[in-house]
Coordinates of N, CA, C and O in Angstrom, one line a residue:
M1 N -58.6 14.1 -30.5 CA -58.0 15.0 -29.6 C -56.7 14.3 -29.0 O -56.8 13.1 -28.7
V2 N -55.6 15.1 -29.0 CA -54.4 14.6 -28.5 C -54.0 15.5 -27.3 O -54.0 16.7 -27.4
F3 N -53.5 14.8 -26.2 CA -53.0 15.5 -25.1 C -51.4 15.3 -25.1 O -51.0 14.2 -25.0
D4 N -50.7 16.4 -25.3 CA -49.3 16.4 -25.3 C -48.8 16.9 -24.0 O -48.7 18.1 -23.7
V5 N -48.6 16.0 -23.0 CA -48.3 16.3 -21.7 C -46.7 16.4 -21.5 O -46.1 15.3 -21.7
G6 N -46.2 17.5 -21.2 CA -44.8 17.8 -21.3 C -44.4 18.1 -22.7 O -43.4 17.5 -23.2
A7 N -45.1 19.0 -23.3 CA -44.9 19.3 -24.7 C -43.5 19.9 -25.1 O -43.1 19.9 -26.3
N8 N -42.7 20.3 -24.1 CA -41.4 20.9 -24.3 C -41.6 22.0 -25.3 O -42.4 22.9 -25.1
V9 N -40.8 22.1 -26.3 CA -40.8 23.3 -27.2 C -41.6 23.0 -28.5 O -41.6 23.8 -29.4
G10 N -42.3 21.8 -28.5 CA -43.2 21.6 -29.6 C -42.8 20.5 -30.6 O -43.4 20.3 -31.6
Q11 N -41.7 19.7 -30.2 CA -41.3 18.6 -31.1 C -42.4 17.6 -31.4 O -42.6 17.2 -32.5
T12 N -43.1 17.2 -30.3 CA -44.1 16.2 -30.5 C -45.4 16.8 -31.1 O -46.1 16.1 -31.8
V13 N -45.6 18.1 -30.9 CA -46.8 18.7 -31.5 C -46.6 18.6 -33.1 O -47.5 18.2 -33.8
D14 N -45.4 18.8 -33.5 CA -45.1 18.7 -35.0 C -45.4 17.2 -35.4 O -46.0 17.0 -36.5
R15 N -45.0 16.3 -34.7 CA -45.2 14.9 -35.0 C -46.7 14.5 -35.0 O -47.2 13.9 -36.0
F16 N -47.4 14.9 -34.0 CA -48.8 14.7 -33.9 C -49.5 15.3 -35.1 O -50.4 14.7 -35.7
R17 N -49.2 16.5 -35.5 CA -49.8 17.2 -36.6 C -49.5 16.5 -37.9 O -50.4 16.4 -38.8
Q18 N -48.4 15.9 -38.0 CA -48.0 15.1 -39.2 C -48.9 13.8 -39.3 O -49.4 13.5 -40.4
Y19 N -49.1 13.1 -38.2 CA -49.8 11.8 -38.3 C -51.3 12.0 -38.1 O -52.1 11.1 -38.5
F20 N -51.7 13.1 -37.4 CA -53.1 13.3 -37.1 C -53.5 14.7 -37.5 O -53.7 15.6 -36.6
P21 N -53.5 15.1 -38.8 CA -53.6 16.5 -39.2 C -55.0 17.1 -38.8 O -55.0 18.3 -38.7
D22 N -56.0 16.3 -38.5 CA -57.3 16.9 -38.2 C -57.5 17.0 -36.6 O -58.6 17.4 -36.2
A23 N -56.5 16.5 -35.9 CA -56.7 16.4 -34.4 C -56.5 17.8 -33.8 O -55.7 18.6 -34.2
Q24 N -57.3 18.0 -32.7 CA -57.1 19.1 -31.8 C -56.0 18.7 -30.8 O -56.1 17.6 -30.3
I25 N -55.0 19.5 -30.6 CA -53.9 19.2 -29.7 C -53.9 20.1 -28.5 O -53.9 21.3 -28.7
E26 N -53.9 19.5 -27.3 CA -53.8 20.2 -26.1 C -52.3 20.0 -25.6 O -52.0 18.9 -25.2
A27 N -51.5 21.0 -25.6 CA -50.1 20.9 -25.3 C -49.9 21.6 -23.9 O -50.1 22.7 -23.7
F28 N -49.3 20.8 -23.0 CA -49.1 21.2 -21.6 C -47.6 21.3 -21.4 O -46.8 20.4 -21.6
Q29 N -47.1 22.5 -20.9 CA -45.7 22.7 -20.6 C -45.6 23.7 -19.4 O -45.9 24.8 -19.5
P30 N -45.2 23.1 -18.2 CA -45.2 24.0 -17.0 C -44.0 24.9 -16.8 O -44.1 25.8 -16.0
V31 N -42.9 24.7 -17.5 CA -41.7 25.5 -17.2 C -41.8 26.7 -18.1 O -41.9 26.7 -19.3
G32 N -41.8 27.9 -17.4 CA -42.1 29.2 -18.1 C -41.2 29.4 -19.4 O -41.8 29.8 -20.4
A33 N -39.9 29.3 -19.3 CA -39.0 29.6 -20.4 C -39.3 28.6 -21.6 O -39.3 29.0 -22.7
T34 N -39.5 27.4 -21.2 CA -39.8 26.3 -22.2 C -41.2 26.6 -22.8 O -41.4 26.4 -24.1
F35 N -42.2 27.0 -22.0 CA -43.5 27.3 -22.5 C -43.4 28.5 -23.5 O -44.1 28.4 -24.6
E36 N -42.6 29.5 -23.3 CA -42.4 30.6 -24.2 C -41.9 30.1 -25.6 O -42.3 30.5 -26.6
E37 N -40.9 29.1 -25.5 CA -40.4 28.6 -26.8 C -41.5 27.8 -27.5 O -41.6 27.9 -28.7
L38 N -42.3 27.1 -26.7 CA -43.4 26.3 -27.3 C -44.4 27.3 -28.0 O -44.8 27.1 -29.1
Q39 N -44.7 28.4 -27.3 CA -45.6 29.4 -27.8 C -45.1 29.9 -29.2 O -45.9 30.0 -30.1
A40 N -43.8 30.3 -29.2 CA -43.2 30.8 -30.4 C -43.2 29.8 -31.6 O -43.5 30.1 -32.7
H41 N -43.0 28.5 -31.2 CA -42.9 27.5 -32.2 C -44.2 27.2 -32.8 O -44.3 26.9 -34.0
V42 N -45.3 27.2 -32.1 CA -46.6 26.8 -32.6 C -47.5 27.9 -33.0 O -48.6 27.7 -33.4
T43 N -47.0 29.2 -32.9 CA -47.8 30.3 -33.4 C -48.2 30.1 -34.8 O -47.4 29.8 -35.7
G44 N -49.5 30.2 -35.0 CA -50.0 30.1 -36.4 C -50.5 28.6 -36.6 O -51.2 28.4 -37.7
Y45 N -50.2 27.7 -35.7 CA -50.8 26.3 -35.9 C -52.2 26.3 -35.5 O -52.6 26.7 -34.4
G46 N -53.1 25.9 -36.4 CA -54.5 25.8 -36.0 C -54.7 24.5 -35.1 O -53.9 23.6 -35.2
K47 N -55.7 24.5 -34.3 CA -56.0 23.4 -33.5 C -55.0 23.0 -32.4 O -55.0 21.9 -31.9
V48 N -54.1 23.9 -32.1 CA -53.1 23.6 -31.0 C -53.4 24.6 -29.9 O -53.3 25.8 -30.1
H49 N -53.7 24.1 -28.7 CA -54.0 24.9 -27.6 C -52.9 24.7 -26.6 O -52.6 23.6 -26.2
R50 N -52.3 25.8 -26.1 CA -51.2 25.7 -25.2 C -51.6 26.0 -23.7 O -52.4 26.9 -23.5
H51 N -51.1 25.2 -22.8 CA -51.4 25.4 -21.4 C -50.1 25.5 -20.6 O -49.3 24.5 -20.6
P52 N -49.9 26.5 -19.8 CA -48.6 26.7 -19.0 C -48.6 26.0 -17.7 O -48.2 26.6 -16.7
F53 N -49.0 24.8 -17.6 CA -49.0 24.1 -16.4 C -48.9 22.6 -16.7 O -49.0 22.1 -17.8
A54 N -48.6 21.8 -15.6 CA -48.5 20.3 -15.8 C -49.9 19.7 -15.7 O -50.8 20.4 -15.3
L55 N -50.0 18.5 -16.1 CA -51.2 17.8 -16.0 C -51.0 16.5 -15.2 O -50.0 15.8 -15.4
G56 N -51.9 16.3 -14.2 CA -51.7 15.2 -13.3 C -53.0 14.7 -12.7 O -54.1 15.4 -13.0
E57 N -53.0 13.7 -11.9 CA -54.2 13.2 -11.3 C -54.8 14.0 -10.2 O -55.9 13.9 -9.8
T58 N -54.0 14.9 -9.6 CA -54.4 15.8 -8.5 C -54.1 17.2 -8.8 O -53.2 17.5 -9.5
S59 N -54.8 18.1 -8.1 CA -54.5 19.5 -8.2 C -53.6 19.8 -7.0 O -53.9 19.7 -5.9
D60 N -52.3 20.2 -7.4 CA -51.3 20.3 -6.3 C -50.2 21.2 -6.9 O -50.1 21.5 -8.1
T61 N -49.3 21.6 -6.0 CA -48.1 22.4 -6.4 C -46.9 21.5 -6.2 O -46.8 20.9 -5.1
K62 N -46.1 21.4 -7.2 CA -44.9 20.5 -7.2 C -43.7 21.4 -7.6 O -43.8 22.4 -8.2
H63 N -42.5 20.9 -7.2 CA -41.3 21.4 -7.7 C -40.7 20.6 -8.9 O -40.7 19.4 -8.8
I64 N -40.3 21.3 -9.9 CA -39.8 20.6 -11.1 C -38.3 20.7 -11.0 O -37.7 21.7 -10.7
R65 N -37.6 19.5 -11.2 CA -36.2 19.5 -11.2 C -35.7 19.9 -12.6 O -36.0 19.2 -13.6
L66 N -35.1 21.1 -12.7 CA -34.7 21.6 -14.0 C -33.3 21.1 -14.4 O -32.4 21.0 -13.5
K67 N -33.1 20.7 -15.6 CA -31.8 20.2 -16.1 C -31.3 21.1 -17.2 O -32.1 21.8 -17.8
P68 N -30.0 21.0 -17.5 CA -29.5 21.8 -18.6 C -30.2 21.6 -19.9 O -30.4 22.5 -20.7
D69 N -30.6 20.3 -20.2 CA -31.4 20.0 -21.3 C -32.9 19.9 -20.9 O -33.2 19.0 -20.2
S70 N -33.7 20.8 -21.4 CA -35.1 20.8 -20.9 C -35.9 19.5 -21.2 O -36.9 19.3 -20.6
L71 N -35.4 18.7 -22.1 CA -36.1 17.4 -22.4 C -36.1 16.5 -21.2 O -36.9 15.6 -21.2
V72 N -35.2 16.7 -20.3 CA -35.1 15.7 -19.1 C -35.5 16.4 -17.8 O -35.3 15.8 -16.7
N73 N -36.2 17.6 -17.8 CA -36.8 18.1 -16.6 C -37.7 17.1 -16.1 O -38.4 16.3 -16.8
S74 N -37.9 17.1 -14.7 CA -38.8 16.0 -14.2 C -39.4 16.5 -12.9 O -38.9 17.3 -12.1
L75 N -40.6 16.0 -12.6 CA -41.3 16.2 -11.4 C -41.0 15.0 -10.4 O -41.3 15.1 -9.2
S76 N -40.2 14.0 -10.9 CA -39.9 12.9 -10.1 C -38.5 12.9 -9.5 O -37.6 13.3 -10.2
N77 N -38.3 12.4 -8.3 CA -37.0 12.2 -7.7 C -36.5 10.8 -8.1 O -35.4 10.4 -7.7
E78 N -37.3 10.0 -8.7 CA -37.1 8.6 -8.8 C -36.5 8.1 -10.2 O -36.6 7.0 -10.5
V79 N -36.0 9.0 -11.0 CA -35.5 8.7 -12.3 C -34.0 8.4 -12.1 O -33.2 9.3 -11.8
P80 N -33.6 7.1 -12.3 CA -32.2 6.7 -12.1 C -31.2 7.6 -12.9 O -31.4 7.9 -14.1
G81 N -30.1 8.0 -12.2 CA -29.1 8.8 -12.9 C -29.4 10.3 -13.0 O -28.5 11.0 -13.5
W82 N -30.6 10.7 -12.7 CA -30.9 12.2 -12.8 C -30.6 13.0 -11.6 O -30.6 14.2 -11.6
G83 N -30.4 12.3 -10.5 CA -30.1 13.0 -9.3 C -31.3 13.8 -8.8 O -32.4 13.6 -9.3
V84 N -31.1 14.6 -7.7 CA -32.3 15.3 -7.1 C -32.2 16.8 -7.6 O -31.2 17.3 -7.8

Protein backbone atom coordinates (compact mmCIF):
# COMPACT_ATOMS: atom_id res chain seq x y z
CA MET A 1 0.00 0.00 0.00
CA VAL A 2 1.27 3.45 -0.97
CA PHE A 3 0.05 6.76 0.46
CA ASP A 4 0.54 9.59 -2.03
CA VAL A 5 0.03 12.62 0.20
CA GLY A 6 -0.29 15.73 -1.95
CA ALA A 7 -0.91 13.70 -5.09
CA ASN A 8 -1.34 16.84 -7.21
CA VAL A 9 -2.61 15.77 -10.66
CA GLY A 10 -1.25 12.22 -10.54
CA GLN A 11 2.41 12.44 -11.54
CA THR A 12 3.59 10.38 -8.58
CA VAL A 13 0.68 7.95 -8.95
CA ASP A 14 2.09 7.14 -12.39
CA ARG A 15 5.55 6.61 -10.93
CA PHE A 16 4.27 4.43 -8.07
CA ARG A 17 2.29 2.31 -10.52
CA GLN A 18 5.43 1.84 -12.61
CA TYR A 19 7.60 0.67 -9.69
CA PHE A 20 4.92 -1.04 -7.60
CA PRO A 21 2.36 -2.39 -10.11
CA ASP A 22 0.53 -4.52 -7.54
CA ALA A 23 0.26 -1.82 -4.86
CA GLN A 24 -2.95 -0.20 -3.73
CA ILE A 25 -2.46 3.58 -3.91
CA GLU A 26 -4.27 6.04 -1.66
CA ALA A 27 -3.94 9.47 -3.30
CA PHE A 28 -4.73 12.57 -1.20
CA GLN A 29 -5.28 16.00 -2.83
CA PRO A 30 -7.12 18.72 -0.90
CA VAL A 31 -7.32 21.47 -3.55
CA GLY A 32 -10.60 21.09 -5.44
CA ALA A 33 -9.47 22.05 -8.95
CA THR A 34 -6.31 19.97 -8.65
CA PHE A 35 -8.32 17.04 -7.28
CA GLU A 36 -10.55 17.20 -10.37
CA GLU A 37 -7.45 16.95 -12.57
CA LEU A 38 -6.25 14.00 -10.50
CA GLN A 39 -9.66 12.32 -10.90
CA ALA A 40 -9.54 12.74 -14.68
CA HIS A 41 -5.92 11.55 -14.88
CA VAL A 42 -6.39 8.31 -12.94
CA THR A 43 -9.83 7.33 -14.24
CA GLY A 44 -9.60 3.69 -15.16
CA TYR A 45 -6.55 3.01 -13.01
CA GLY A 46 -7.19 -0.01 -10.85
CA LYS A 47 -6.13 0.04 -7.20
CA VAL A 48 -5.99 3.87 -7.02
CA HIS A 49 -8.31 5.46 -4.47
CA ARG A 50 -8.66 9.24 -4.47
CA HIS A 51 -9.37 11.37 -1.40
CA PRO A 52 -10.27 15.10 -1.66
CA PHE A 53 -8.58 16.16 1.57
CA ALA A 54 -5.15 16.54 3.16
CA LEU A 55 -3.62 13.95 5.45
CA GLY A 56 -2.05 14.95 8.75
CA GLU A 57 -1.53 14.00 12.35
CA THR A 58 -4.62 15.88 13.59
CA SER A 59 -8.16 16.42 12.42
CA ASP A 60 -8.31 20.15 11.77
CA THR A 61 -9.16 22.81 9.23
CA LYS A 62 -6.26 24.66 7.63
CA HIS A 63 -5.78 27.26 4.92
CA ILE A 64 -3.75 26.23 1.89
CA ARG A 65 -1.49 28.81 0.29
CA LEU A 66 -2.26 28.50 -3.44
CA LYS A 67 0.43 29.32 -5.97
CA PRO A 68 0.26 29.72 -9.75
CA ASP A 69 2.00 26.33 -10.04
CA SER A 70 -0.04 23.80 -8.03
CA LEU A 71 3.12 21.79 -7.36
CA VAL A 72 4.16 24.34 -4.75
CA ASN A 73 0.86 24.88 -2.91
CA SER A 74 1.53 24.62 0.81
CA LEU A 75 -0.07 24.34 4.23
CA SER A 76 3.07 25.88 5.74
CA ASN A 77 4.08 29.52 6.15
CA GLU A 78 7.63 28.41 6.79
CA VAL A 79 8.88 27.53 3.31
CA PRO A 80 11.67 29.99 2.40
CA GLY A 81 10.95 32.12 -0.65
CA TRP A 82 7.29 31.11 -0.95
CA GLY A 83 5.90 34.04 1.00
CA VAL A 84 2.60 33.92 2.85
